[in-house]
Short mmCIF file of C-alpha atoms in Angstrom, two decimals:
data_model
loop_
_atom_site.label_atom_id
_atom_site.label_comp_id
_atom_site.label_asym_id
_atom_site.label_seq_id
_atom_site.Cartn_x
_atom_site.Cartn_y
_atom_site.Cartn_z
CA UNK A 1 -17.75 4.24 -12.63
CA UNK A 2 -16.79 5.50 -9.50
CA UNK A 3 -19.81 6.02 -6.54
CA UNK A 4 -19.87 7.22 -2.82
CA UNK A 5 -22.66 4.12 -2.01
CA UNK A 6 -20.61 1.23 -3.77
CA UNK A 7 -18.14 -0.88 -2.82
CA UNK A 8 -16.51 -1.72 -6.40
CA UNK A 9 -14.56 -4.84 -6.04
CA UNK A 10 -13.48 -5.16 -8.58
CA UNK A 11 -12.87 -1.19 -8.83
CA UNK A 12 -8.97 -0.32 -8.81
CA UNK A 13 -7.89 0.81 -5.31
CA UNK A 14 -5.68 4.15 -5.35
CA UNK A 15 -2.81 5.33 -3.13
CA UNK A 16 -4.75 7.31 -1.18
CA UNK A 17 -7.61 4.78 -0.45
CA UNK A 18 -4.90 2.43 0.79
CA UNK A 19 -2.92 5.06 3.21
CA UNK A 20 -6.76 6.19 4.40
CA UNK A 21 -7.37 2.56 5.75
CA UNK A 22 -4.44 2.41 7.27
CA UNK A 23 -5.01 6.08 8.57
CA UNK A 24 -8.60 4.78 9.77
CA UNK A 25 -7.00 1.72 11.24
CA UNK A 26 -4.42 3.59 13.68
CA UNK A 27 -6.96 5.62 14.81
CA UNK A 28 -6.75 8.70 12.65
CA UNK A 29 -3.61 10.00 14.55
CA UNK A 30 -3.52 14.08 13.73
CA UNK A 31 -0.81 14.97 11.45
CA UNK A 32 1.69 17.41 13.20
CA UNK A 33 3.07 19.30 10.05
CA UNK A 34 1.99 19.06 6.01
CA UNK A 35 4.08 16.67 3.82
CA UNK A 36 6.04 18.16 0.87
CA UNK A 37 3.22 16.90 -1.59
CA UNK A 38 1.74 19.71 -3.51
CA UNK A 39 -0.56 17.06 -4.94
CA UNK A 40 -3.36 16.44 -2.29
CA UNK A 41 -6.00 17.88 -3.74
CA UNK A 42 -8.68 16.55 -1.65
CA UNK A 43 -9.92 16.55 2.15
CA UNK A 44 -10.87 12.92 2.18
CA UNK A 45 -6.92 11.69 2.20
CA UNK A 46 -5.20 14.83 3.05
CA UNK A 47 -4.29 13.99 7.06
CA UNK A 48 -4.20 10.20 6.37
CA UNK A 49 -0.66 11.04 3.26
CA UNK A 50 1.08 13.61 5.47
CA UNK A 51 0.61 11.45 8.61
CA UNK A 52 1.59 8.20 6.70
CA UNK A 53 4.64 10.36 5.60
CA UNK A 54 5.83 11.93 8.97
CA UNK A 55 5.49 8.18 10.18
CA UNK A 56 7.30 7.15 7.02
CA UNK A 57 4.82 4.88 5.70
CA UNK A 58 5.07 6.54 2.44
CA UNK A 59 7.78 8.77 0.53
CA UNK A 60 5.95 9.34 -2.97
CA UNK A 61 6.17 9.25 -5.91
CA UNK A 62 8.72 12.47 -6.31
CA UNK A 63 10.34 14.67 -3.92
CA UNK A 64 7.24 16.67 -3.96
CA UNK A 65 4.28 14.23 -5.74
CA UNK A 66 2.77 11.40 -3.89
CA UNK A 67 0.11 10.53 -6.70
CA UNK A 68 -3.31 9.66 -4.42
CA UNK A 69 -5.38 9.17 -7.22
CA UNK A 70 -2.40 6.77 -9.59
CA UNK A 71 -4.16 2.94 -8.91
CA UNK A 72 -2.16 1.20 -6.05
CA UNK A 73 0.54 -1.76 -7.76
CA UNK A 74 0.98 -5.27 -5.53
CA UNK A 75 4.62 -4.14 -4.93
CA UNK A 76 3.07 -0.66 -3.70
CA UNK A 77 1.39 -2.46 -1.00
CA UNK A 78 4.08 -4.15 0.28
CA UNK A 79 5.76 -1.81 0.76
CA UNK A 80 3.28 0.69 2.69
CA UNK A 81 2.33 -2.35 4.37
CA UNK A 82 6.57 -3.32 5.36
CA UNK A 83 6.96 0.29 6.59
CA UNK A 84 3.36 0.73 8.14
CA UNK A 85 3.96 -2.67 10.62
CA UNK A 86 7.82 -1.84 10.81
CA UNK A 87 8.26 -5.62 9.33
CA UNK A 88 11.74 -5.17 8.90
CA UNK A 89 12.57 -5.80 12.51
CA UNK A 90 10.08 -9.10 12.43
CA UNK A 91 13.01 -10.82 10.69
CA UNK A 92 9.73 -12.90 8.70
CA UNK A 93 10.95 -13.11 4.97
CA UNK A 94 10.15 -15.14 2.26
CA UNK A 95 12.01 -16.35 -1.23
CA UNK A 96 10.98 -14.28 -4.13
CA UNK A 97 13.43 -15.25 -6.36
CA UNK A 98 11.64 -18.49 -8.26
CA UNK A 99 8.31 -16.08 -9.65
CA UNK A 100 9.75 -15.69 -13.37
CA UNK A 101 8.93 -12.31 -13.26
CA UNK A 102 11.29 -11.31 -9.77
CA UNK A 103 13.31 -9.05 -11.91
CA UNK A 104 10.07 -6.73 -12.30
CA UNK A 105 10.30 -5.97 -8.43
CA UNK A 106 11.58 -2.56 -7.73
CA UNK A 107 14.86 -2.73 -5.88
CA UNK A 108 13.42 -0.47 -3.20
CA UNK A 109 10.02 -3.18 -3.06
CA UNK A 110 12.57 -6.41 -3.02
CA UNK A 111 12.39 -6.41 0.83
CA UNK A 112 8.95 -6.08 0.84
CA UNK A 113 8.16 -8.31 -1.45
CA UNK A 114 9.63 -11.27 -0.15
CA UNK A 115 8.16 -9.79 3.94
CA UNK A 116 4.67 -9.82 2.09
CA UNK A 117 5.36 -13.14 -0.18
CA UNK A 118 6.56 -14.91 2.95
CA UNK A 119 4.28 -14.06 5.43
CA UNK A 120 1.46 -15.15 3.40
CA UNK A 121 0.09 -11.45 2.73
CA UNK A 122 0.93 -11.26 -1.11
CA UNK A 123 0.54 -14.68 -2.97
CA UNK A 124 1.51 -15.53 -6.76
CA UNK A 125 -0.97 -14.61 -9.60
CA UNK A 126 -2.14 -17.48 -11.44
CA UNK A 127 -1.49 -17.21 -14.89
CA UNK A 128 -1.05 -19.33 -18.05
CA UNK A 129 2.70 -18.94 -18.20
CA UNK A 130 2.85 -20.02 -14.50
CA UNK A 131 2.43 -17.97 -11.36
CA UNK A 132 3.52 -14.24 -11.25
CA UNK A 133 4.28 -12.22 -8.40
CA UNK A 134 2.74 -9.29 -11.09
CA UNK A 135 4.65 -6.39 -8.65
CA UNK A 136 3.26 -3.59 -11.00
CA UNK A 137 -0.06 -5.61 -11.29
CA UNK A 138 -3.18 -2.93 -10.16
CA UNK A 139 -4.55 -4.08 -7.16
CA UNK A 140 -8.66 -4.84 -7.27
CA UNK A 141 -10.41 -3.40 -3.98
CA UNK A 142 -11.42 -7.11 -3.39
CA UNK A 143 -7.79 -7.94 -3.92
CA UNK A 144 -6.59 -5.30 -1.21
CA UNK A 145 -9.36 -6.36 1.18
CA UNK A 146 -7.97 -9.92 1.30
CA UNK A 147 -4.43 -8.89 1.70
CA UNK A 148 -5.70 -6.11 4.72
CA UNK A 149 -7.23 -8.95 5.97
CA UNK A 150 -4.67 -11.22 6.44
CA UNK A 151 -2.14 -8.24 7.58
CA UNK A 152 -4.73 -7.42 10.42
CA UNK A 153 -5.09 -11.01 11.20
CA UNK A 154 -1.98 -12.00 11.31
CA UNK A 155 -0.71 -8.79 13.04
CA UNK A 156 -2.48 -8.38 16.22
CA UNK A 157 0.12 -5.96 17.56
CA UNK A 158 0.47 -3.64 14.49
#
């Protein structure tokens, strides 16, 4: 059950939770024009989505649906996190291809994935067929605080 004066854990993090940190984390930068998401329903996240999309941090779900409340998938983070820190141009990447379950990556989350895998943001799932990389896996709050973690610490000029 969801509460303004917990931190829930093991709660499931949302879209919108994850773009607000990230909002919260550049500084809260004013959003110059609305997104194309007629789904923002709610103050709380409302500059944080259309400035993470005018940055192009996010595209959504749709042309017009960017789902703030749908819990946040491992492959999901990647990639806000590979667009948020520009990663592309780091040239760090990492070998995705051994987790059994690589064909479960989104084609537009492969690059991610393997940025994330490799630079030691996103690590395999233990499970007991082996490790996963579980890309449509729902990410725990305590899951998405180590992997913010990591990104901040590793990323001192993001």
């Amino acid at each position: 059950r969801s509460s303004s004066t917990k931190f829930e854990p093991e709660g499931t993090m949302t879209r919108a939770m994850l773009v607000t940190v990230l909002w919260r984390y550049a500084g809260e930068p004013k959003p110059k024009k609305q997104s194309r998401f007629t789904d923002l329903d709610a103050d709380w996240y409302r500059d944080a989505v259309n400035w993470a999309f005018e940055d192009s941090v996010v595209m959504g779900t749709s042309a017009t649906k960017f789902a703030p409340n749908d819990p946040l998938t491992r492959e999901q983070i990647a990639t806000i996190l590979y667009r948020f820190s520009d990663a592309e141009k780091s040239g760090v990447t990492g070998n995705i291809s051994g987790f059994s379950d690589y064909s479960k990556v989104s084609g537009v989350a492969r690059d991610a994935m393997a940025w994330a895998n490799g630079s030691g943001l996103i690590r395999g799932v233990g499970t007991v067929s082996g490790v996963l990389l579980d890309p449509l896996g729902k990410a725990m709050r305590a899951q998405v605080a180590a992997i913010l973690s990591r990104f901040i610490g590793s990323s001192p000029e993001v």
